[in-house]
Coordinates of C-alpha atoms in Angstrom, one line a residue:
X1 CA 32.2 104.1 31.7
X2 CA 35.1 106.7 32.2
X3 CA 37.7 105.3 34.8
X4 CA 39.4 107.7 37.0
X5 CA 42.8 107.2 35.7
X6 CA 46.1 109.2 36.3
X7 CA 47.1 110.8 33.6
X8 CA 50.6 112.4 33.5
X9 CA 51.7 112.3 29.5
X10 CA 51.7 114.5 27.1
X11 CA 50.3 114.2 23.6
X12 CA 50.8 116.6 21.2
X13 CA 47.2 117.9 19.1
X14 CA 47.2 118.3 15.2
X15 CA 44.5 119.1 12.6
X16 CA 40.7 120.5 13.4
X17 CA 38.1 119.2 16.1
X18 CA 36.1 118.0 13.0
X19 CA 38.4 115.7 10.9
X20 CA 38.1 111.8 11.7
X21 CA 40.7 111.1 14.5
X22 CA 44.3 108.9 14.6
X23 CA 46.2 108.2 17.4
X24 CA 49.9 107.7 16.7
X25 CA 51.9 105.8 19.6
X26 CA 56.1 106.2 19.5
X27 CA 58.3 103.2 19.6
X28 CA 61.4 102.9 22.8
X29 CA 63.5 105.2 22.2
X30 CA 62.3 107.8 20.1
X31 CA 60.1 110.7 20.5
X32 CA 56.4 111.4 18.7
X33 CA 58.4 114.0 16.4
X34 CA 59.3 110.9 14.3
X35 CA 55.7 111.2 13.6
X36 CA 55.8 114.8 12.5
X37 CA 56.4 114.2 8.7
X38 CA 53.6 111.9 8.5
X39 CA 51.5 114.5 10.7
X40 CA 52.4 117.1 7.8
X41 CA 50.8 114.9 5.8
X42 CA 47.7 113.9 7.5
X43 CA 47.3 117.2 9.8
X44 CA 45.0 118.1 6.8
X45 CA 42.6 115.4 7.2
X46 CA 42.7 113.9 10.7
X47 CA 42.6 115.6 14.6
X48 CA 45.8 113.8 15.6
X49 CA 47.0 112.7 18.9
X50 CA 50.7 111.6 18.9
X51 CA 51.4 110.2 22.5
X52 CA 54.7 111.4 24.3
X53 CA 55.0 108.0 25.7
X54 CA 56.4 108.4 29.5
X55 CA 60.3 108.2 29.8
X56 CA 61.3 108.9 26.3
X57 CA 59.8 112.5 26.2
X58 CA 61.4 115.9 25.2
X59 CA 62.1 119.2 28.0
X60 CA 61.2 117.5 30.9
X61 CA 62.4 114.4 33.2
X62 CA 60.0 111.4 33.0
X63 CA 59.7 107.6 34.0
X64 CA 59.1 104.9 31.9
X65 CA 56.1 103.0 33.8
X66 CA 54.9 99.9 31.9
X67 CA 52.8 99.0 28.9
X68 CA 49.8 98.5 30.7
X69 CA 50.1 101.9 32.2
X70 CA 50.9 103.5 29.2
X71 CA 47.8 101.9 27.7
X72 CA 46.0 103.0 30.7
X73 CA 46.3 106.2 30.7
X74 CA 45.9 106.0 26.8
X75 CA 42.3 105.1 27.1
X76 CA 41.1 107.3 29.9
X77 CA 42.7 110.0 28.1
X78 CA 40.7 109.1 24.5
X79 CA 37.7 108.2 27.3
X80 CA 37.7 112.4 28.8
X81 CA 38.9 113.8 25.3
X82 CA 37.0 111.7 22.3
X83 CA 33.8 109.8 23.7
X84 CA 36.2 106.6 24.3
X85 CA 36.5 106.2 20.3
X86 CA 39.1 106.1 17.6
X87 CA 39.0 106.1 13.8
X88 CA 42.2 105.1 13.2
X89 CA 44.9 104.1 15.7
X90 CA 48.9 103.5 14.7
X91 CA 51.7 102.5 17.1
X92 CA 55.5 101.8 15.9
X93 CA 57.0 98.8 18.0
X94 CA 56.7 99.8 21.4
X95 CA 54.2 101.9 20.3
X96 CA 52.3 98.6 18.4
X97 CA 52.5 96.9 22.2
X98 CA 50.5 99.7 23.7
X99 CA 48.1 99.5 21.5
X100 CA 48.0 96.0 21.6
X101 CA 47.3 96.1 25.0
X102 CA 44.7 98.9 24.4
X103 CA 42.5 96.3 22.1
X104 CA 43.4 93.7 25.0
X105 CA 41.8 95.8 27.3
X106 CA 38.7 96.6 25.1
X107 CA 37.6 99.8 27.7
X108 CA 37.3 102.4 24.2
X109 CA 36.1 101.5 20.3
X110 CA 39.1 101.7 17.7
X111 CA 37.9 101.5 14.3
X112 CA 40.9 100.7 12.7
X113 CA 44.5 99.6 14.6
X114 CA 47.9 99.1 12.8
X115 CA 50.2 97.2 14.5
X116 CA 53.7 98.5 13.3
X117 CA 56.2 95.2 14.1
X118 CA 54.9 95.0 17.5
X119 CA 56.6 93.1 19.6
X120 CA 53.7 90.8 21.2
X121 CA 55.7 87.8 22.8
X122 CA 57.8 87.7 26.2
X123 CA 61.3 86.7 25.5
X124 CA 62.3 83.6 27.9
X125 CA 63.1 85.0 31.2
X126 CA 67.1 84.3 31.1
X127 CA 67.5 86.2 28.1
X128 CA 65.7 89.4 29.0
X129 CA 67.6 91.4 31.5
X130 CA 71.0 91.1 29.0
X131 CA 68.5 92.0 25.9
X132 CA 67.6 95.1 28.2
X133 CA 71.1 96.1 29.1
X134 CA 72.3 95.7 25.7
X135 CA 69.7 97.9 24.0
X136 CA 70.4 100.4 27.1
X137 CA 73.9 100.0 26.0
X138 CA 73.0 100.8 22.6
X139 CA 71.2 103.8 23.3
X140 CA 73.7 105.2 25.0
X141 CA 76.4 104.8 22.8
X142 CA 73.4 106.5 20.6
X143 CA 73.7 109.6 22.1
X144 CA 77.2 110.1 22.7
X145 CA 78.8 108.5 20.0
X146 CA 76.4 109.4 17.1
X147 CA 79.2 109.8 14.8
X148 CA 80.4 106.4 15.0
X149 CA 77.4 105.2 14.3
X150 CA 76.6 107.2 11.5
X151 CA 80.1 105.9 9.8
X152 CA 79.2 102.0 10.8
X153 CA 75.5 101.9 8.8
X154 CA 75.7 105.4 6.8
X155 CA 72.0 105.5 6.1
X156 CA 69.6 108.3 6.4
X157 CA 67.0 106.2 7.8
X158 CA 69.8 105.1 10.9
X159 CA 71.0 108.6 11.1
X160 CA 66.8 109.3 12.3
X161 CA 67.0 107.4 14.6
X162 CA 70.0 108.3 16.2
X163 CA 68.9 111.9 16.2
X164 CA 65.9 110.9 17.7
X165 CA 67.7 109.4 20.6
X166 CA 69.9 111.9 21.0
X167 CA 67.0 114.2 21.5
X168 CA 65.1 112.0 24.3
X169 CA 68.0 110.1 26.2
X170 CA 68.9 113.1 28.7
X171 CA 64.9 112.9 30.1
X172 CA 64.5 109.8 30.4
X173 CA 68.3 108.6 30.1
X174 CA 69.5 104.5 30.7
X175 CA 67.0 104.4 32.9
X176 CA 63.7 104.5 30.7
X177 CA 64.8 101.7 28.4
X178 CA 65.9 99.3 30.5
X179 CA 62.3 99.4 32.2
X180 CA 60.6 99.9 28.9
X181 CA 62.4 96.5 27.2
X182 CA 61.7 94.8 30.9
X183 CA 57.9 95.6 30.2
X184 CA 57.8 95.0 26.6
X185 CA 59.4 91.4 26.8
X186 CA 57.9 90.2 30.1
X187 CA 53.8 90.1 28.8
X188 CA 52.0 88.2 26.4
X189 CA 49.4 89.8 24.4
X190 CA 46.8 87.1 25.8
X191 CA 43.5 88.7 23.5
X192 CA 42.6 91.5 21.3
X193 CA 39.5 93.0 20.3
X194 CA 38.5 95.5 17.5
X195 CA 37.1 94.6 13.8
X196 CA 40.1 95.7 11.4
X197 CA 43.6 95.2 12.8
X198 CA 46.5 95.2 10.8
X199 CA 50.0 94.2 11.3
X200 CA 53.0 95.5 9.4
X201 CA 56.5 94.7 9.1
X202 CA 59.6 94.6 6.9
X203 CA 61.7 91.9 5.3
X204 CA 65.0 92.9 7.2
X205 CA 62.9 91.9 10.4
X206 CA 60.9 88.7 9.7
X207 CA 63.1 86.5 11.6
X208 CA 61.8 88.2 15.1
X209 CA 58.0 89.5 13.6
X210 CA 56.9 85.9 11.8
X211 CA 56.7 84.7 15.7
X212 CA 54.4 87.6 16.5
X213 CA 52.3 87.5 13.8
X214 CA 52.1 83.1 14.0
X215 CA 50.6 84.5 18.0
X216 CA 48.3 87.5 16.4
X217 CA 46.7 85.1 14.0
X218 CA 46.2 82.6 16.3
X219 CA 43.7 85.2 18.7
X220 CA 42.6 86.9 15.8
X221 CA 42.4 84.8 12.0
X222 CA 41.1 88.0 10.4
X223 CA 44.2 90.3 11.0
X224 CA 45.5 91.7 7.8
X225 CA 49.3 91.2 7.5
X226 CA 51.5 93.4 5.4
X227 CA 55.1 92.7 4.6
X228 CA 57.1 95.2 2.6
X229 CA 60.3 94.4 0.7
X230 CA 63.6 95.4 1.8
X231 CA 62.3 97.7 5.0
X232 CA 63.6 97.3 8.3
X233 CA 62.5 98.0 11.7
X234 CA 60.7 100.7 11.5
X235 CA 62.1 102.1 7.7
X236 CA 58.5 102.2 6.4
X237 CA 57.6 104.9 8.7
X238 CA 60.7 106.7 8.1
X239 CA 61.9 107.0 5.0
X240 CA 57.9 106.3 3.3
X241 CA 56.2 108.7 5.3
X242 CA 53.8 109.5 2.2
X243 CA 53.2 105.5 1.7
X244 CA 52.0 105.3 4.9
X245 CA 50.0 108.3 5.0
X246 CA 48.2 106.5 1.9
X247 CA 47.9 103.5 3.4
X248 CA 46.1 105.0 7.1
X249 CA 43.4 106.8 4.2
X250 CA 42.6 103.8 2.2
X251 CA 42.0 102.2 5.5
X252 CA 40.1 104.8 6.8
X253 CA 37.7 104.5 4.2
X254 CA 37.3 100.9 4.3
X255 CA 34.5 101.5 6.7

């Protein structure tokens, strides 16, 4: 049944109406363009629908609502636009908790769902709002002092990131990521549905993702974990664009 959501994002539309289809879902603080070398890759094969997640979008002023809305308007979009189904479906940290919630929810089919180091936990409740000011405080400094921070970690894969928050903060500004940490580390991911989910992370992060994936295999034994070596947050994605454009074919096929 097709719910009479509210949709007010954006997504962005790559490839032809006949190719199998992928969603790709942003993490905080970044737009869908740090999809768009991977899209290069995959334009050729897949309709692509890269979300422009609400308060971190580019050319126009939005707010940041909460996961569950996100993933709201997520399905009734997929609902109007693709028969309520998905081949493949990626989401990059915040990204991974939207579509987290979107297999919680269970309202459209996804074939195949990576969970990029999603964050599935709630923090405890005393820690959160200076986790949330901190990262606002981050992201700010982001913008305006990118050459600091290029000089403090030097690393192509850092300088991304800054760009991309450079390129985002004046539309959705402090405001958009202190609601969008509030929302991602207030919920627990309480169930999940879908019959191939995968979740990914790095080395660099295993400290905060072991915790997540301990909770993911608990609700779901037959969730395919992948670590990779010496990647942080988000590095795969970045700096191994064409690894993971292999990696969403092979699992395409592994219908």
């Amino acid at each position: 049944m097709v719910r009479n959501e509210r949709i007010t994002m954006n997504l962005q539309i790559f490839g032809k109406n006949k190719y199998p289809t992928l969603l790709l879902i942003p993490g905080l603080g970044v737009s869908y363009e740090i999809f768009l070398p991977l899209i290069r890759l995959l334009e050729g094969c897949f309709r692509i629908y890269a979300v422009e997640v609400d308060g971190f979008t580019l050319s126009k002023q939005t707010q940041f609502t909460s996961v569950n809305d996100q993933a709201a308007q997520i399905i009734a979009y997929m609902q109007q636009h693709c028969e309520g189904h998905l081949d493949v479906a990626y989401g990059l940290s915040l990204g991974g908790k939207i579509l987290s919630c979107i297999l919680e929810r269970n309202e459209i089919i996804v074939d195949h769902a990576i969970l990029d180091a999603a964050p599935l936990l709630p923090l405890p409740n005393w820690i959160v709002n200076p986790l949330r000011y901190y990262q606002a405080w981050n992201v700010w400094t982001c913008y305006h002092w990118t050459g600091f921070w290029k000089r403090v970690f030097h690393s192509h894969y850092f300088d991304v990131l800054l760009d991309e928050c450079k390129k985002i903060f004046p539309y959705g500004g402090k405001q958009a990521v202190l609601d969008g940490y509030k929302s991602i580390y207030t919920n627990k991911l309480e169930s999940i549905s879908g019959n191939d989910i995968h979740f990914w992370y790095g080395t660099k992060e295993a400290f905060v993702a072991k915790p997540q994936v301990k909770h993911l295999l608990s609700l779901c034994p037959q969730v395919h974990i992948q670590v990779f070596d010496g990647m942080n947050h988000g590095q795969l994605l970045i700096d191994h664009s064409e690894e993971v454009a292999k990696r969403i074919i092979e699992i395409l096929k592994m219908k």
